[in-house]
Structures are given as C-alpha cells and as structure tokens.
C-alpha cells in the first residue's frame, strides 16, 4: 500500500487518471471496510480539496455516516430523502449543480453548494453504501466526476456481502 499519493496533471481528468490506480491500490487486499473507506475518502479529499468527501452505509433501511473528510455531517439519512437518499433509492449517480434547488435537500452544511452522490453496490448489485461529495462552489461536478468516481468505488463491492 502506498503511503503517499502522486497526483499529476492540471485538469480534472488528468488528476483522476493518476488517482485511479492509486485508489485501487489502497483498496486492493484490504479486508476491513472502514479502513478502505477512510483511506479512500482521504485520497479523494487530498486530491481535489472538496468541502466534504465521505461515505454513508446502508444499515437498517437508512444511510448511516461512515468515514469522511470535512466538517461535521448528518448522522442518518432516510431512504429517498435528500441527494444521498435519492441516489440510494434510484440506484444511480446524482449530480446536483445547486443543492438549494434540489427538492428535499438535507443541509448538513450551509457551505455546501453542489453535490455528487455515487451508489456503491454489493456483489449482487444492491446499493450497500454511497459516496457523497460536496463542494462550496456551484456546479462543481460533471460527467467526468461521475465516470471516474464510479470507477474508483467499483472495487468496494468486494467488501460488502451480497444481500
């Protein structure tokens, strides 16, 4: 496992291209879910300096706060509520350019302006967690973020039992 990230490139896509194999190396061979999520949230936050980067885990039909980097966050999110709960319910990545315009947005931080939420599926394809990223700028996320973040979290499926 690497102890340091080496991120190259001026643009977003270039940063993701250098982060992707390093992120997968952080996950590869790790059997502890919390350790993998903690290192992955740190790697993403370090690379992109977003407001908040972290994970919510599906537990007892709600999303429960997991490892993250950033200010204090909401602890529990109901199914279908807010951006995270909606991404879980719809089983798809959601890009939100302006969180204040999102119906039912849960304002965990008044500094958050835009958001991307990526479902993490178990081996059976069921949503087991979500990656949640917030920015203090409007329209910070696009399809490039969606594509790479989906690829970055895909190997996490091996850490979630099917069901």
mmCIF file of C-alpha atoms in Angstrom:
data_model
loop_
_atom_site.group_PDB
_atom_site.id
_atom_site.type_symbol
_atom_site.label_atom_id
_atom_site.label_comp_id
_atom_site.label_asym_id
_atom_site.label_seq_id
_atom_site.Cartn_x
_atom_site.Cartn_y
_atom_site.Cartn_z
ATOM 1 C CA UNK A 1 0.000 0.000 0.000
ATOM 2 C CA UNK A 2 1.243 3.466 -0.857
ATOM 3 C CA UNK A 3 1.751 5.967 1.927
ATOM 4 C CA UNK A 4 1.789 8.953 -0.417
ATOM 5 C CA UNK A 5 -0.309 9.925 -3.397
ATOM 6 C CA UNK A 6 1.347 11.181 -6.533
ATOM 7 C CA UNK A 7 -1.150 13.301 -8.426
ATOM 8 C CA UNK A 8 -0.163 14.805 -11.757
ATOM 9 C CA UNK A 9 -1.967 16.912 -14.306
ATOM 10 C CA UNK A 10 -3.563 20.305 -14.304
ATOM 11 C CA UNK A 11 -7.031 19.220 -15.346
ATOM 12 C CA UNK A 12 -9.656 17.183 -13.562
ATOM 13 C CA UNK A 13 -9.452 14.206 -15.930
ATOM 14 C CA UNK A 14 -5.671 14.052 -15.620
ATOM 15 C CA UNK A 15 -5.882 14.089 -11.825
ATOM 16 C CA UNK A 16 -8.426 11.273 -11.900
ATOM 17 C CA UNK A 17 -6.238 9.275 -14.284
ATOM 18 C CA UNK A 18 -3.310 9.385 -11.859
ATOM 19 C CA UNK A 19 -5.532 8.858 -8.799
ATOM 20 C CA UNK A 20 -7.473 5.856 -10.164
ATOM 21 C CA UNK A 21 -4.728 3.202 -9.941
ATOM 22 C CA UNK A 22 -3.541 4.554 -6.600
ATOM 23 C CA UNK A 23 -7.080 4.487 -5.185
ATOM 24 C CA UNK A 24 -7.492 0.906 -6.338
ATOM 25 C CA UNK A 25 -4.149 0.034 -4.714
ATOM 26 C CA UNK A 26 -5.482 1.419 -1.410
ATOM 27 C CA UNK A 27 -8.480 -0.909 -1.640
ATOM 28 C CA UNK A 28 -6.766 -3.987 -3.100
ATOM 29 C CA UNK A 29 -6.208 -6.655 -0.489
ATOM 30 C CA UNK A 30 -7.857 -4.634 2.278
ATOM 31 C CA UNK A 31 -10.450 -6.716 4.117
ATOM 32 C CA UNK A 32 -11.622 -4.072 6.577
ATOM 33 C CA UNK A 33 -14.375 -1.878 5.161
ATOM 34 C CA UNK A 34 -13.754 1.083 7.482
ATOM 35 C CA UNK A 35 -10.038 1.136 6.681
ATOM 36 C CA UNK A 36 -10.704 1.087 2.929
ATOM 37 C CA UNK A 37 -13.349 3.829 3.122
ATOM 38 C CA UNK A 38 -11.217 6.006 5.402
ATOM 39 C CA UNK A 39 -8.192 5.900 3.107
ATOM 40 C CA UNK A 40 -10.309 6.399 0.006
ATOM 41 C CA UNK A 41 -12.073 9.458 1.449
ATOM 42 C CA UNK A 42 -8.676 10.902 2.423
ATOM 43 C CA UNK A 43 -7.248 10.240 -1.048
ATOM 44 C CA UNK A 44 -10.176 11.963 -2.764
ATOM 45 C CA UNK A 45 -10.183 14.916 -0.363
ATOM 46 C CA UNK A 46 -6.437 15.380 -0.677
ATOM 47 C CA UNK A 47 -6.547 15.271 -4.468
ATOM 48 C CA UNK A 48 -9.482 17.604 -5.027
ATOM 49 C CA UNK A 49 -9.828 19.707 -1.848
ATOM 50 C CA UNK A 50 -13.621 19.461 -1.838
ATOM 51 C CA UNK A 51 -15.692 20.717 1.111
ATOM 52 C CA UNK A 52 -16.781 17.231 2.214
ATOM 53 C CA UNK A 53 -15.925 13.752 0.972
ATOM 54 C CA UNK A 54 -17.225 10.628 2.615
ATOM 55 C CA UNK A 55 -19.406 7.585 2.803
ATOM 56 C CA UNK A 56 -22.809 6.633 4.131
ATOM 57 C CA UNK A 57 -23.525 2.949 4.749
ATOM 58 C CA UNK A 58 -26.924 1.286 4.365
ATOM 59 C CA UNK A 59 -27.919 -0.001 7.814
ATOM 60 C CA UNK A 60 -31.442 -0.886 8.930
ATOM 61 C CA UNK A 61 -33.042 0.850 5.940
ATOM 62 C CA UNK A 62 -31.248 4.158 6.440
ATOM 63 C CA UNK A 63 -27.915 5.655 5.473
ATOM 64 C CA UNK A 64 -25.536 5.910 8.438
ATOM 65 C CA UNK A 65 -22.471 8.141 8.427
ATOM 66 C CA UNK A 66 -19.195 6.364 7.693
ATOM 67 C CA UNK A 67 -15.612 7.549 7.209
ATOM 68 C CA UNK A 68 -15.296 11.077 5.833
ATOM 69 C CA UNK A 69 -13.121 14.170 5.471
ATOM 70 C CA UNK A 70 -14.621 17.595 6.173
ATOM 71 C CA UNK A 71 -16.938 19.358 8.610
ATOM 72 C CA UNK A 72 -19.354 17.540 10.915
ATOM 73 C CA UNK A 73 -22.066 15.786 8.903
ATOM 74 C CA UNK A 74 -25.580 14.429 9.169
ATOM 75 C CA UNK A 75 -25.502 11.117 11.003
ATOM 76 C CA UNK A 76 -28.518 9.373 9.445
ATOM 77 C CA UNK A 77 -30.393 9.888 6.184
ATOM 78 C CA UNK A 78 -33.719 8.197 5.374
ATOM 79 C CA UNK A 79 -34.244 6.227 2.168
ATOM 80 C CA UNK A 80 -35.314 8.561 -0.619
ATOM 81 C CA UNK A 81 -34.529 11.793 1.280
ATOM 82 C CA UNK A 82 -32.020 14.384 0.161
ATOM 83 C CA UNK A 83 -29.449 13.767 -2.549
ATOM 84 C CA UNK A 84 -27.895 10.767 -0.783
ATOM 85 C CA UNK A 85 -31.189 9.057 -0.026
ATOM 86 C CA UNK A 86 -32.421 9.757 -3.569
ATOM 87 C CA UNK A 87 -29.290 8.288 -5.171
ATOM 88 C CA UNK A 88 -29.782 5.212 -2.982
ATOM 89 C CA UNK A 89 -33.474 4.895 -3.874
ATOM 90 C CA UNK A 90 -32.829 5.415 -7.603
ATOM 91 C CA UNK A 91 -29.649 3.275 -7.605
ATOM 92 C CA UNK A 92 -27.849 5.819 -9.779
ATOM 93 C CA UNK A 93 -25.305 8.603 -9.545
ATOM 94 C CA UNK A 94 -26.824 12.026 -8.962
ATOM 95 C CA UNK A 95 -25.146 15.291 -9.977
ATOM 96 C CA UNK A 96 -26.615 18.399 -8.382
ATOM 97 C CA UNK A 97 -25.370 21.783 -9.605
ATOM 98 C CA UNK A 98 -27.243 23.745 -6.916
ATOM 99 C CA UNK A 99 -28.248 21.885 -3.764
ATOM 100 C CA UNK A 100 -30.668 24.668 -2.795
ATOM 101 C CA UNK A 101 -32.690 23.858 -5.926
ATOM 102 C CA UNK A 102 -32.848 20.111 -5.150
ATOM 103 C CA UNK A 103 -36.275 19.155 -3.740
ATOM 104 C CA UNK A 104 -35.893 17.846 -0.191
ATOM 105 C CA UNK A 105 -32.178 18.657 0.067
ATOM 106 C CA UNK A 106 -30.838 17.969 3.559
ATOM 107 C CA UNK A 107 -28.497 20.811 4.507
ATOM 108 C CA UNK A 108 -25.856 19.125 6.647
ATOM 109 C CA UNK A 109 -23.561 22.099 5.969
ATOM 110 C CA UNK A 110 -24.690 25.583 4.989
ATOM 111 C CA UNK A 111 -21.447 25.891 2.974
ATOM 112 C CA UNK A 112 -22.400 23.118 0.525
ATOM 113 C CA UNK A 113 -23.472 24.471 -2.875
ATOM 114 C CA UNK A 114 -23.203 21.471 -5.227
ATOM 115 C CA UNK A 115 -23.026 17.721 -4.733
ATOM 116 C CA UNK A 116 -22.415 14.359 -6.367
ATOM 117 C CA UNK A 117 -23.546 11.064 -4.854
ATOM 118 C CA UNK A 118 -22.371 7.713 -6.234
ATOM 119 C CA UNK A 119 -24.045 4.447 -5.170
ATOM 120 C CA UNK A 120 -21.747 1.616 -4.119
ATOM 121 C CA UNK A 121 -23.248 -1.767 -4.895
ATOM 122 C CA UNK A 122 -22.605 -5.110 -3.266
ATOM 123 C CA UNK A 123 -21.766 -8.207 -5.297
ATOM 124 C CA UNK A 124 -25.477 -8.726 -6.036
ATOM 125 C CA UNK A 125 -25.909 -5.176 -7.377
ATOM 126 C CA UNK A 126 -27.846 -3.848 -4.389
ATOM 127 C CA UNK A 127 -26.859 -0.424 -3.002
ATOM 128 C CA UNK A 128 -24.810 -1.020 0.158
ATOM 129 C CA UNK A 129 -23.391 2.495 0.593
ATOM 130 C CA UNK A 130 -22.959 5.822 -1.163
ATOM 131 C CA UNK A 131 -20.003 8.092 -1.788
ATOM 132 C CA UNK A 132 -21.091 11.663 -1.089
ATOM 133 C CA UNK A 133 -19.030 14.663 -2.202
ATOM 134 C CA UNK A 134 -19.949 18.292 -1.516
ATOM 135 C CA UNK A 135 -18.410 21.460 -2.910
ATOM 136 C CA UNK A 136 -18.686 25.030 -1.670
ATOM 137 C CA UNK A 137 -18.976 26.130 -5.324
ATOM 138 C CA UNK A 138 -21.976 25.835 -7.639
ATOM 139 C CA UNK A 139 -21.811 23.285 -10.472
ATOM 140 C CA UNK A 140 -18.515 21.746 -9.351
ATOM 141 C CA UNK A 141 -19.281 18.257 -10.652
ATOM 142 C CA UNK A 142 -19.874 16.897 -14.136
ATOM 143 C CA UNK A 143 -19.933 13.649 -16.076
ATOM 144 C CA UNK A 144 -16.133 13.346 -15.773
ATOM 145 C CA UNK A 145 -16.512 13.205 -11.987
ATOM 146 C CA UNK A 146 -19.374 10.717 -12.255
ATOM 147 C CA UNK A 147 -17.452 8.411 -14.588
ATOM 148 C CA UNK A 148 -14.238 8.375 -12.568
ATOM 149 C CA UNK A 149 -15.851 8.233 -9.124
ATOM 150 C CA UNK A 150 -17.950 5.252 -10.252
ATOM 151 C CA UNK A 151 -14.754 3.533 -11.411
ATOM 152 C CA UNK A 152 -12.917 4.416 -8.195
ATOM 153 C CA UNK A 153 -15.583 2.928 -5.898
ATOM 154 C CA UNK A 154 -16.420 -0.141 -8.025
ATOM 155 C CA UNK A 155 -13.875 -2.448 -6.291
ATOM 156 C CA UNK A 156 -15.522 -1.715 -2.925
ATOM 157 C CA UNK A 157 -18.282 -4.175 -3.894
ATOM 158 C CA UNK A 158 -15.971 -6.986 -2.781
ATOM 159 C CA UNK A 159 -16.077 -5.661 0.805
ATOM 160 C CA UNK A 160 -19.865 -5.818 1.058
ATOM 161 C CA UNK A 161 -21.540 -9.193 1.454
ATOM 162 C CA UNK A 162 -24.199 -9.831 -1.187
ATOM 163 C CA UNK A 163 -27.723 -9.353 0.011
#
